Amino acid sequence: MEKALIASAQAMRAAGLNKGTAGNLSCRLVREGRDGFLITPTGMDYAALTPEDIPWVAVESGEFTGKRKPSSEWRFHRDLYAARPEVGAVLHAHSPFAVSLACLGRDIPPFHYMIARFGGDSIRCGDYALFGTQALSDAALAALKDRTACLLANHGMLVCGRDLKQALDLGVELESLCEQYWRASLLGEPRLLDAKEMTAVLEKFEGYGRQDEHDMKTGDKD
Ligand SMILES: [Zn+2]
């Protein structure tokens, strides 16, 4: 599992989601009957990571084991695993287009139907709070209510998925949507889909999920 986490963390870099040591990634892992998660360590280059560098954090207490300290943002990872049993992986990145929109402190409206892939008719922007704090975790979880992604004001993006692959796919999709919204906004005011149009998209995604989960997972890009 440590190797899968490292491979996915390195894939974040390859996908352009991260530079330097910003961002972090985790996946749920029950150990000896205790709910917990593996997470990238603080301040380490992903390219140099080995399985021994990956700490495990207990969901209940926040205590960790391993020789490296967990990412400074372990709190919102912990709080997400505690609050949402369906979440199996959490990704946080300072990707350029998501950060640019997060610095405007505004929700991303339904300018494109793929916004619905994240669970609703917008991607919310959580209130600003100091990195690594409980206040930031609280703001993040509020912005993620009924959603699988949010922006964090003046900071970056946060995405959760059922596993590492889905979290990475959603992170790439969100960064792409942020870029498209940014580009469209340069040319004018994007036409937004209305509530009825978005409800139809959400229902169609839900229908795909029931009939064949694979269709929902890959996101119907037609
Ligand atoms: Zn951050």
JSON list of C-alpha atoms and ligand atoms in Angstrom, two decimals:
[
{"chain": "A", "resi": 1, "resn": "MET", "atom": "CA", "xyz": [0.00, 0.00, 0.00]},
{"chain": "A", "resi": 2, "resn": "GLU", "atom": "CA", "xyz": [2.91, 2.36, 0.73]},
{"chain": "A", "resi": 3, "resn": "LYS", "atom": "CA", "xyz": [4.22, 1.73, -2.80]},
{"chain": "A", "resi": 4, "resn": "ALA", "atom": "CA", "xyz": [0.82, 2.55, -4.32]},
{"chain": "A", "resi": 5, "resn": "LEU", "atom": "CA", "xyz": [0.71, 5.81, -2.36]},
{"chain": "A", "resi": 6, "resn": "ILE", "atom": "CA", "xyz": [4.21, 6.78, -3.53]},
{"chain": "A", "resi": 7, "resn": "ALA", "atom": "CA", "xyz": [3.37, 5.93, -7.16]},
{"chain": "A", "resi": 8, "resn": "SER", "atom": "CA", "xyz": [0.21, 8.06, -6.99]},
{"chain": "A", "resi": 9, "resn": "ALA", "atom": "CA", "xyz": [2.09, 10.94, -5.31]},
{"chain": "A", "resi": 10, "resn": "GLN", "atom": "CA", "xyz": [4.66, 10.82, -8.11]},
{"chain": "A", "resi": 11, "resn": "ALA", "atom": "CA", "xyz": [1.82, 10.72, -10.66]},
{"chain": "A", "resi": 12, "resn": "MET", "atom": "CA", "xyz": [0.50, 13.99, -9.18]},
{"chain": "A", "resi": 13, "resn": "ARG", "atom": "CA", "xyz": [3.78, 15.61, -10.15]},
{"chain": "A", "resi": 14, "resn": "ALA", "atom": "CA", "xyz": [3.71, 14.07, -13.64]},
{"chain": "A", "resi": 15, "resn": "ALA", "atom": "CA", "xyz": [0.14, 15.32, -14.12]},
{"chain": "A", "resi": 16, "resn": "GLY", "atom": "CA", "xyz": [1.20, 18.87, -13.29]},
{"chain": "A", "resi": 17, "resn": "LEU", "atom": "CA", "xyz": [-0.73, 19.02, -10.03]},
{"chain": "A", "resi": 18, "resn": "ASN", "atom": "CA", "xyz": [2.30, 19.72, -7.86]},
{"chain": "A", "resi": 19, "resn": "LYS", "atom": "CA", "xyz": [5.73, 21.25, -7.82]},
{"chain": "A", "resi": 20, "resn": "GLY", "atom": "CA", "xyz": [8.30, 21.12, -5.04]},
{"chain": "A", "resi": 21, "resn": "THR", "atom": "CA", "xyz": [7.02, 19.74, -1.74]},
{"chain": "A", "resi": 22, "resn": "ALA", "atom": "CA", "xyz": [3.58, 21.43, -1.75]},
{"chain": "A", "resi": 23, "resn": "GLY", "atom": "CA", "xyz": [0.50, 19.22, -1.59]},
{"chain": "A", "resi": 24, "resn": "ASN", "atom": "CA", "xyz": [-0.11, 15.84, 0.00]},
{"chain": "A", "resi": 25, "resn": "LEU", "atom": "CA", "xyz": [-1.86, 12.54, -0.59]},
{"chain": "A", "resi": 26, "resn": "SER", "atom": "CA", "xyz": [-3.27, 9.82, 1.67]},
{"chain": "A", "resi": 27, "resn": "CYS", "atom": "CA", "xyz": [-5.15, 6.52, 1.51]},
{"chain": "A", "resi": 28, "resn": "ARG", "atom": "CA", "xyz": [-7.19, 4.74, 4.16]},
{"chain": "A", "resi": 29, "resn": "LEU", "atom": "CA", "xyz": [-5.56, 1.67, 5.72]},
{"chain": "A", "resi": 30, "resn": "VAL", "atom": "CA", "xyz": [-6.93, -0.30, 8.69]},
{"chain": "A", "resi": 31, "resn": "ARG", "atom": "CA", "xyz": [-4.10, -1.69, 10.83]},
{"chain": "A", "resi": 32, "resn": "GLU", "atom": "CA", "xyz": [-4.63, -4.23, 13.61]},
{"chain": "A", "resi": 33, "resn": "GLY", "atom": "CA", "xyz": [-8.31, -3.37, 13.62]},
{"chain": "A", "resi": 34, "resn": "ARG", "atom": "CA", "xyz": [-7.69, 0.39, 13.93]},
{"chain": "A", "resi": 35, "resn": "ASP", "atom": "CA", "xyz": [-8.98, 2.78, 11.28]},
{"chain": "A", "resi": 36, "resn": "GLY", "atom": "CA", "xyz": [-6.18, 4.93, 9.89]},
{"chain": "A", "resi": 37, "resn": "PHE", "atom": "CA", "xyz": [-4.41, 6.15, 6.79]},
{"chain": "A", "resi": 38, "resn": "LEU", "atom": "CA", "xyz": [-1.03, 6.35, 5.09]},
{"chain": "A", "resi": 39, "resn": "ILE", "atom": "CA", "xyz": [0.01, 9.88, 4.14]},
{"chain": "A", "resi": 40, "resn": "THR", "atom": "CA", "xyz": [2.94, 11.55, 2.41]},
{"chain": "A", "resi": 41, "resn": "PRO", "atom": "CA", "xyz": [5.47, 12.89, 4.93]},
{"chain": "A", "resi": 42, "resn": "THR", "atom": "CA", "xyz": [6.05, 16.60, 5.49]},
{"chain": "A", "resi": 43, "resn": "GLY", "atom": "CA", "xyz": [8.69, 18.43, 3.47]},
{"chain": "A", "resi": 44, "resn": "MET", "atom": "CA", "xyz": [10.00, 15.52, 1.38]},
{"chain": "A", "resi": 45, "resn": "ASP", "atom": "CA", "xyz": [10.46, 15.35, -2.37]},
{"chain": "A", "resi": 46, "resn": "TYR", "atom": "CA", "xyz": [8.09, 12.69, -3.75]},
{"chain": "A", "resi": 47, "resn": "ALA", "atom": "CA", "xyz": [10.77, 11.46, -6.18]},
{"chain": "A", "resi": 48, "resn": "ALA", "atom": "CA", "xyz": [12.95, 10.27, -3.27]},
{"chain": "A", "resi": 49, "resn": "LEU", "atom": "CA", "xyz": [10.24, 8.56, -1.18]},
{"chain": "A", "resi": 50, "resn": "THR", "atom": "CA", "xyz": [10.63, 4.94, -0.04]},
{"chain": "A", "resi": 51, "resn": "PRO", "atom": "CA", "xyz": [7.98, 2.84, 1.78]},
{"chain": "A", "resi": 52, "resn": "GLU", "atom": "CA", "xyz": [9.79, 3.46, 5.12]},
{"chain": "A", "resi": 53, "resn": "ASP", "atom": "CA", "xyz": [9.19, 7.22, 4.70]},
{"chain": "A", "resi": 54, "resn": "ILE", "atom": "CA", "xyz": [5.39, 6.85, 4.77]},
{"chain": "A", "resi": 55, "resn": "PRO", "atom": "CA", "xyz": [3.77, 7.46, 8.18]},
{"chain": "A", "resi": 56, "resn": "TRP", "atom": "CA", "xyz": [0.51, 5.82, 9.28]},
{"chain": "A", "resi": 57, "resn": "VAL", "atom": "CA", "xyz": [-1.93, 7.99, 11.24]},
{"chain": "A", "resi": 58, "resn": "ALA", "atom": "CA", "xyz": [-4.72, 6.69, 13.49]},
{"chain": "A", "resi": 59, "resn": "VAL", "atom": "CA", "xyz": [-8.10, 8.26, 12.61]},
{"chain": "A", "resi": 60, "resn": "GLU", "atom": "CA", "xyz": [-9.35, 8.29, 16.19]},
{"chain": "A", "resi": 61, "resn": "SER", "atom": "CA", "xyz": [-6.39, 9.84, 18.00]},
{"chain": "A", "resi": 62, "resn": "GLY", "atom": "CA", "xyz": [-4.30, 11.46, 15.25]},
{"chain": "A", "resi": 63, "resn": "GLU", "atom": "CA", "xyz": [-1.24, 9.61, 16.60]},
{"chain": "A", "resi": 64, "resn": "PHE", "atom": "CA", "xyz": [1.22, 8.45, 13.97]},
{"chain": "A", "resi": 65, "resn": "THR", "atom": "CA", "xyz": [3.78, 5.68, 13.57]},
{"chain": "A", "resi": 66, "resn": "GLY", "atom": "CA", "xyz": [6.90, 5.68, 11.36]},
{"chain": "A", "resi": 67, "resn": "LYS", "atom": "CA", "xyz": [10.17, 7.54, 11.22]},
{"chain": "A", "resi": 68, "resn": "ARG", "atom": "CA", "xyz": [8.84, 10.57, 9.32]},
{"chain": "A", "resi": 69, "resn": "LYS", "atom": "CA", "xyz": [6.30, 13.16, 10.43]},
{"chain": "A", "resi": 70, "resn": "PRO", "atom": "CA", "xyz": [3.04, 13.21, 8.45]},
{"chain": "A", "resi": 71, "resn": "SER", "atom": "CA", "xyz": [2.18, 16.14, 6.18]},
{"chain": "A", "resi": 72, "resn": "SER", "atom": "CA", "xyz": [1.33, 19.30, 8.11]},
{"chain": "A", "resi": 73, "resn": "GLU", "atom": "CA", "xyz": [-2.20, 19.02, 6.66]},
{"chain": "A", "resi": 74, "resn": "TRP", "atom": "CA", "xyz": [-2.88, 15.60, 8.22]},
{"chain": "A", "resi": 75, "resn": "ARG", "atom": "CA", "xyz": [-5.86, 17.09, 10.11]},
{"chain": "A", "resi": 76, "resn": "PHE", "atom": "CA", "xyz": [-8.19, 17.52, 7.13]},
{"chain": "A", "resi": 77, "resn": "HIS", "atom": "CA", "xyz": [-7.23, 14.04, 5.93]},
{"chain": "A", "resi": 78, "resn": "ARG", "atom": "CA", "xyz": [-8.06, 12.61, 9.38]},
{"chain": "A", "resi": 79, "resn": "ASP", "atom": "CA", "xyz": [-11.31, 14.55, 9.68]},
{"chain": "A", "resi": 80, "resn": "LEU", "atom": "CA", "xyz": [-12.45, 13.43, 6.22]},
{"chain": "A", "resi": 81, "resn": "TYR", "atom": "CA", "xyz": [-11.82, 9.73, 6.97]},
{"chain": "A", "resi": 82, "resn": "ALA", "atom": "CA", "xyz": [-13.61, 10.12, 10.32]},
{"chain": "A", "resi": 83, "resn": "ALA", "atom": "CA", "xyz": [-16.65, 11.91, 8.86]},
{"chain": "A", "resi": 84, "resn": "ARG", "atom": "CA", "xyz": [-17.05, 10.09, 5.53]},
{"chain": "A", "resi": 85, "resn": "PRO", "atom": "CA", "xyz": [-16.76, 6.30, 5.52]},
{"chain": "A", "resi": 86, "resn": "GLU", "atom": "CA", "xyz": [-16.97, 6.17, 1.70]},
{"chain": "A", "resi": 87, "resn": "VAL", "atom": "CA", "xyz": [-13.70, 8.09, 1.35]},
{"chain": "A", "resi": 88, "resn": "GLY", "atom": "CA", "xyz": [-10.66, 5.90, 0.66]},
{"chain": "A", "resi": 89, "resn": "ALA", "atom": "CA", "xyz": [-8.15, 8.51, -0.55]},
{"chain": "A", "resi": 90, "resn": "VAL", "atom": "CA", "xyz": [-7.61, 12.27, -0.15]},
{"chain": "A", "resi": 91, "resn": "LEU", "atom": "CA", "xyz": [-5.56, 14.52, -2.42]},
{"chain": "A", "resi": 92, "resn": "HIS", "atom": "CA", "xyz": [-4.48, 18.11, -1.78]},
{"chain": "A", "resi": 93, "resn": "ALA", "atom": "CA", "xyz": [-2.57, 20.16, -4.35]},
{"chain": "A", "resi": 94, "resn": "HIS", "atom": "CA", "xyz": [-1.38, 23.69, -5.10]},
{"chain": "A", "resi": 95, "resn": "SER", "atom": "CA", "xyz": [-1.99, 23.31, -8.82]},
{"chain": "A", "resi": 96, "resn": "PRO", "atom": "CA", "xyz": [-1.77, 26.57, -10.78]},
{"chain": "A", "resi": 97, "resn": "PHE", "atom": "CA", "xyz": [-5.32, 27.01, -12.10]},
{"chain": "A", "resi": 98, "resn": "ALA", "atom": "CA", "xyz": [-7.07, 25.81, -8.93]},
{"chain": "A", "resi": 99, "resn": "VAL", "atom": "CA", "xyz": [-4.87, 28.14, -6.86]},
{"chain": "A", "resi": 100, "resn": "SER", "atom": "CA", "xyz": [-5.61, 31.06, -9.19]},
{"chain": "A", "resi": 101, "resn": "LEU", "atom": "CA", "xyz": [-9.37, 30.60, -8.76]},
{"chain": "A", "resi": 102, "resn": "ALA", "atom": "CA", "xyz": [-8.98, 29.91, -5.00]},
{"chain": "A", "resi": 103, "resn": "CYS", "atom": "CA", "xyz": [-7.28, 33.30, -4.68]},
{"chain": "A", "resi": 104, "resn": "LEU", "atom": "CA", "xyz": [-10.50, 34.93, -5.93]},
{"chain": "A", "resi": 105, "resn": "GLY", "atom": "CA", "xyz": [-12.31, 33.21, -3.06]},
{"chain": "A", "resi": 106, "resn": "ARG", "atom": "CA", "xyz": [-15.30, 32.31, -5.23]},
{"chain": "A", "resi": 107, "resn": "ASP", "atom": "CA", "xyz": [-17.18, 29.08, -5.88]},
{"chain": "A", "resi": 108, "resn": "ILE", "atom": "CA", "xyz": [-16.84, 27.63, -9.41]},
{"chain": "A", "resi": 109, "resn": "PRO", "atom": "CA", "xyz": [-20.32, 27.85, -10.92]},
{"chain": "A", "resi": 110, "resn": "PRO", "atom": "CA", "xyz": [-21.87, 25.29, -13.33]},
{"chain": "A", "resi": 111, "resn": "PHE", "atom": "CA", "xyz": [-20.18, 26.66, -16.47]},
{"chain": "A", "resi": 112, "resn": "HIS", "atom": "CA", "xyz": [-19.66, 23.06, -17.71]},
{"chain": "A", "resi": 113, "resn": "TYR", "atom": "CA", "xyz": [-21.70, 19.94, -17.05]},
{"chain": "A", "resi": 114, "resn": "MET", "atom": "CA", "xyz": [-18.66, 18.05, -15.70]},
{"chain": "A", "resi": 115, "resn": "ILE", "atom": "CA", "xyz": [-18.92, 20.16, -12.53]},
{"chain": "A", "resi": 116, "resn": "ALA", "atom": "CA", "xyz": [-21.60, 17.60, -11.59]},
{"chain": "A", "resi": 117, "resn": "ARG", "atom": "CA", "xyz": [-18.96, 14.90, -11.46]},
{"chain": "A", "resi": 118, "resn": "PHE", "atom": "CA", "xyz": [-18.04, 16.32, -8.05]},
{"chain": "A", "resi": 119, "resn": "GLY", "atom": "CA", "xyz": [-21.53, 15.80, -6.63]},
{"chain": "A", "resi": 120, "resn": "GLY", "atom": "CA", "xyz": [-23.46, 19.02, -7.17]},
{"chain": "A", "resi": 121, "resn": "ASP", "atom": "CA", "xyz": [-23.97, 22.20, -9.19]},
{"chain": "A", "resi": 122, "resn": "SER", "atom": "CA", "xyz": [-20.82, 24.00, -8.00]},
{"chain": "A", "resi": 123, "resn": "ILE", "atom": "CA", "xyz": [-17.36, 23.51, -6.57]},
{"chain": "A", "resi": 124, "resn": "ARG", "atom": "CA", "xyz": [-17.34, 25.50, -3.35]},
{"chain": "A", "resi": 125, "resn": "CYS", "atom": "CA", "xyz": [-14.42, 27.60, -2.12]},
{"chain": "A", "resi": 126, "resn": "GLY", "atom": "CA", "xyz": [-13.84, 27.07, 1.61]},
{"chain": "A", "resi": 127, "resn": "ASP", "atom": "CA", "xyz": [-13.04, 30.05, 3.85]},
{"chain": "A", "resi": 128, "resn": "TYR", "atom": "CA", "xyz": [-9.41, 30.98, 4.35]},
{"chain": "A", "resi": 129, "resn": "ALA", "atom": "CA", "xyz": [-7.67, 29.65, 7.45]},
{"chain": "A", "resi": 130, "resn": "LEU", "atom": "CA", "xyz": [-4.00, 29.16, 8.36]},
{"chain": "A", "resi": 131, "resn": "PHE", "atom": "CA", "xyz": [-2.45, 26.01, 6.85]},
{"chain": "A", "resi": 132, "resn": "GLY", "atom": "CA", "xyz": [-2.23, 22.97, 9.13]},
{"chain": "A", "resi": 133, "resn": "THR", "atom": "CA", "xyz": [-4.91, 24.18, 11.56]},
{"chain": "A", "resi": 134, "resn": "GLN", "atom": "CA", "xyz": [-8.16, 22.70, 12.81]},
{"chain": "A", "resi": 135, "resn": "ALA", "atom": "CA", "xyz": [-9.86, 25.87, 11.50]},
{"chain": "A", "resi": 136, "resn": "LEU", "atom": "CA", "xyz": [-8.72, 25.01, 7.97]},
{"chain": "A", "resi": 137, "resn": "SER", "atom": "CA", "xyz": [-9.95, 21.44, 8.34]},
{"chain": "A", "resi": 138, "resn": "ASP", "atom": "CA", "xyz": [-13.35, 22.69, 9.55]},
{"chain": "A", "resi": 139, "resn": "ALA", "atom": "CA", "xyz": [-13.60, 25.10, 6.59]},
{"chain": "A", "resi": 140, "resn": "ALA", "atom": "CA", "xyz": [-12.59, 22.33, 4.18]},
{"chain": "A", "resi": 141, "resn": "LEU", "atom": "CA", "xyz": [-15.14, 19.82, 5.46]},
{"chain": "A", "resi": 142, "resn": "ALA", "atom": "CA", "xyz": [-17.91, 22.42, 5.28]},
{"chain": "A", "resi": 143, "resn": "ALA", "atom": "CA", "xyz": [-17.00, 23.24, 1.67]},
{"chain": "A", "resi": 144, "resn": "LEU", "atom": "CA", "xyz": [-16.93, 19.50, 0.83]},
{"chain": "A", "resi": 145, "resn": "LYS", "atom": "CA", "xyz": [-20.45, 18.81, 2.13]},
{"chain": "A", "resi": 146, "resn": "ASP", "atom": "CA", "xyz": [-22.14, 16.49, -0.45]},
{"chain": "A", "resi": 147, "resn": "ARG", "atom": "CA", "xyz": [-19.16, 17.02, -2.76]},
{"chain": "A", "resi": 148, "resn": "THR", "atom": "CA", "xyz": [-15.92, 15.22, -3.63]},
{"chain": "A", "resi": 149, "resn": "ALA", "atom": "CA", "xyz": [-13.89, 18.40, -4.19]},
{"chain": "A", "resi": 150, "resn": "CYS", "atom": "CA", "xyz": [-13.52, 21.99, -3.06]},
{"chain": "A", "resi": 151, "resn": "LEU", "atom": "CA", "xyz": [-11.14, 24.91, -3.34]},
{"chain": "A", "resi": 152, "resn": "LEU", "atom": "CA", "xyz": [-9.45, 26.32, -0.24]},
{"chain": "A", "resi": 153, "resn": "ALA", "atom": "CA", "xyz": [-9.30, 30.13, -0.34]},
{"chain": "A", "resi": 154, "resn": "ASN", "atom": "CA", "xyz": [-5.83, 31.56, -1.06]},
{"chain": "A", "resi": 155, "resn": "HIS", "atom": "CA", "xyz": [-4.43, 28.04, -0.91]},
{"chain": "A", "resi": 156, "resn": "GLY", "atom": "CA", "xyz": [-5.33, 25.23, -3.34]},
{"chain": "A", "resi": 157, "resn": "MET", "atom": "CA", "xyz": [-7.62, 22.27, -4.05]},
{"chain": "A", "resi": 158, "resn": "LEU", "atom": "CA", "xyz": [-8.85, 19.33, -1.97]},
{"chain": "A", "resi": 159, "resn": "VAL", "atom": "CA", "xyz": [-10.33, 16.18, -3.51]},
{"chain": "A", "resi": 160, "resn": "CYS", "atom": "CA", "xyz": [-11.53, 12.89, -2.06]},
{"chain": "A", "resi": 161, "resn": "GLY", "atom": "CA", "xyz": [-12.20, 9.59, -3.83]},
{"chain": "A", "resi": 162, "resn": "ARG", "atom": "CA", "xyz": [-13.00, 6.00, -3.07]},
{"chain": "A", "resi": 163, "resn": "ASP", "atom": "CA", "xyz": [-9.40, 5.02, -3.83]},
{"chain": "A", "resi": 164, "resn": "LEU", "atom": "CA", "xyz": [-6.10, 6.55, -4.98]},
{"chain": "A", "resi": 165, "resn": "LYS", "atom": "CA", "xyz": [-6.91, 6.20, -8.67]},
{"chain": "A", "resi": 166, "resn": "GLN", "atom": "CA", "xyz": [-10.23, 7.98, -8.38]},
{"chain": "A", "resi": 167, "resn": "ALA", "atom": "CA", "xyz": [-8.75, 10.76, -6.20]},
{"chain": "A", "resi": 168, "resn": "LEU", "atom": "CA", "xyz": [-6.02, 11.33, -8.78]},
{"chain": "A", "resi": 169, "resn": "ASP", "atom": "CA", "xyz": [-8.50, 11.27, -11.69]},
{"chain": "A", "resi": 170, "resn": "LEU", "atom": "CA", "xyz": [-10.73, 13.79, -9.92]},
{"chain": "A", "resi": 171, "resn": "GLY", "atom": "CA", "xyz": [-7.76, 16.02, -9.10]},
{"chain": "A", "resi": 172, "resn": "VAL", "atom": "CA", "xyz": [-6.71, 16.10, -12.76]},
{"chain": "A", "resi": 173, "resn": "GLU", "atom": "CA", "xyz": [-10.32, 16.72, -13.84]},
{"chain": "A", "resi": 174, "resn": "LEU", "atom": "CA", "xyz": [-10.74, 19.59, -11.36]},
{"chain": "A", "resi": 175, "resn": "GLU", "atom": "CA", "xyz": [-7.51, 21.30, -12.45]},
{"chain": "A", "resi": 176, "resn": "SER", "atom": "CA", "xyz": [-8.66, 20.97, -16.06]},
{"chain": "A", "resi": 177, "resn": "LEU", "atom": "CA", "xyz": [-12.07, 22.51, -15.25]},
{"chain": "A", "resi": 178, "resn": "CYS", "atom": "CA", "xyz": [-10.35, 25.37, -13.39]},
{"chain": "A", "resi": 179, "resn": "GLU", "atom": "CA", "xyz": [-8.23, 26.06, -16.47]},
{"chain": "A", "resi": 180, "resn": "GLN", "atom": "CA", "xyz": [-11.29, 25.96, -18.77]},
{"chain": "A", "resi": 181, "resn": "TYR", "atom": "CA", "xyz": [-13.24, 28.32, -16.50]},
{"chain": "A", "resi": 182, "resn": "TRP", "atom": "CA", "xyz": [-10.27, 30.70, -16.35]},
{"chain": "A", "resi": 183, "resn": "ARG", "atom": "CA", "xyz": [-9.89, 30.69, -20.15]},
{"chain": "A", "resi": 184, "resn": "ALA", "atom": "CA", "xyz": [-13.61, 31.14, -20.82]},
{"chain": "A", "resi": 185, "resn": "SER", "atom": "CA", "xyz": [-13.74, 34.00, -18.32]},
{"chain": "A", "resi": 186, "resn": "LEU", "atom": "CA", "xyz": [-10.98, 35.79, -20.25]},
{"chain": "A", "resi": 187, "resn": "LEU", "atom": "CA", "xyz": [-13.26, 35.96, -23.29]},
{"chain": "A", "resi": 188, "resn": "GLY", "atom": "CA", "xyz": [-16.39, 37.01, -21.45]},
{"chain": "A", "resi": 189, "resn": "GLU", "atom": "CA", "xyz": [-18.96, 35.89, -18.91]},
{"chain": "A", "resi": 190, "resn": "PRO", "atom": "CA", "xyz": [-19.46, 32.11, -19.33]},
{"chain": "A", "resi": 191, "resn": "ARG", "atom": "CA", "xyz": [-23.06, 31.03, -19.84]},
{"chain": "A", "resi": 192, "resn": "LEU", "atom": "CA", "xyz": [-24.03, 28.97, -16.80]},
{"chain": "A", "resi": 193, "resn": "LEU", "atom": "CA", "xyz": [-26.16, 25.85, -16.85]},
{"chain": "A", "resi": 194, "resn": "ASP", "atom": "CA", "xyz": [-29.39, 26.41, -14.93]},
{"chain": "A", "resi": 195, "resn": "ALA", "atom": "CA", "xyz": [-30.70, 24.29, -12.04]},
{"chain": "A", "resi": 196, "resn": "LYS", "atom": "CA", "xyz": [-32.87, 22.15, -14.34]},
{"chain": "A", "resi": 197, "resn": "GLU", "atom": "CA", "xyz": [-29.98, 21.43, -16.70]},
{"chain": "A", "resi": 198, "resn": "MET", "atom": "CA", "xyz": [-27.66, 20.50, -13.83]},
{"chain": "A", "resi": 199, "resn": "THR", "atom": "CA", "xyz": [-30.30, 18.29, -12.19]},
{"chain": "A", "resi": 200, "resn": "ALA", "atom": "CA", "xyz": [-30.58, 16.38, -15.47]},
{"chain": "A", "resi": 201, "resn": "VAL", "atom": "CA", "xyz": [-26.79, 15.86, -15.55]},
{"chain": "A", "resi": 202, "resn": "LEU", "atom": "CA", "xyz": [-26.69, 14.75, -11.91]},
{"chain": "A", "resi": 203, "resn": "GLU", "atom": "CA", "xyz": [-29.52, 12.28, -12.53]},
{"chain": "A", "resi": 204, "resn": "LYS", "atom": "CA", "xyz": [-27.79, 10.89, -15.60]},
{"chain": "A", "resi": 205, "resn": "PHE", "atom": "CA", "xyz": [-24.50, 10.43, -13.71]},
{"chain": "A", "resi": 206, "resn": "GLU", "atom": "CA", "xyz": [-26.40, 8.73, -10.89]},
{"chain": "A", "resi": 207, "resn": "GLY", "atom": "CA", "xyz": [-28.12, 6.42, -13.37]},
{"chain": "A", "resi": 208, "resn": "TYR", "atom": "CA", "xyz": [-24.78, 5.41, -14.87]},
{"chain": "A", "resi": 209, "resn": "GLY", "atom": "CA", "xyz": [-23.50, 4.72, -11.37]},
{"chain": "A", "resi": 210, "resn": "ARG", "atom": "CA", "xyz": [-26.34, 2.29, -10.69]},
{"chain": "A", "resi": 211, "resn": "GLN", "atom": "CA", "xyz": [-26.13, 0.43, -14.00]},
{"chain": "A", "resi": 212, "resn": "ASP", "atom": "CA", "xyz": [-22.38, 0.30, -14.48]},
{"chain": "A", "resi": 213, "resn": "GLU", "atom": "CA", "xyz": [-20.05, 1.91, -12.01]},
{"chain": "A", "resi": 214, "resn": "HIS", "atom": "CA", "xyz": [-17.27, 2.05, -14.56]},
{"chain": "A", "resi": 215, "resn": "ASP", "atom": "CA", "xyz": [-19.14, 4.65, -16.66]},
{"chain": "A", "resi": 216, "resn": "MET", "atom": "CA", "xyz": [-19.48, 6.97, -13.68]},
{"chain": "A", "resi": 217, "resn": "LYS", "atom": "CA", "xyz": [-15.86, 6.47, -12.72]},
{"chain": "A", "resi": 218, "resn": "THR", "atom": "CA", "xyz": [-14.52, 7.33, -16.13]},
{"chain": "A", "resi": 219, "resn": "GLY", "atom": "CA", "xyz": [-16.85, 10.28, -16.35]},
{"chain": "A", "resi": 220, "resn": "ASP", "atom": "CA", "xyz": [-18.50, 10.19, -19.79]},
{"chain": "A", "resi": 221, "resn": "LYS", "atom": "CA", "xyz": [-16.53, 12.83, -21.65]},
{"chain": "A", "resi": 222, "resn": "ASP", "atom": "CA", "xyz": [-18.83, 13.04, -24.68]},
{"chain": "B", "resi": 1, "resn": "ZN", "atom": "ZN", "xyz": [-1.49, 23.19, 1.00]}
]
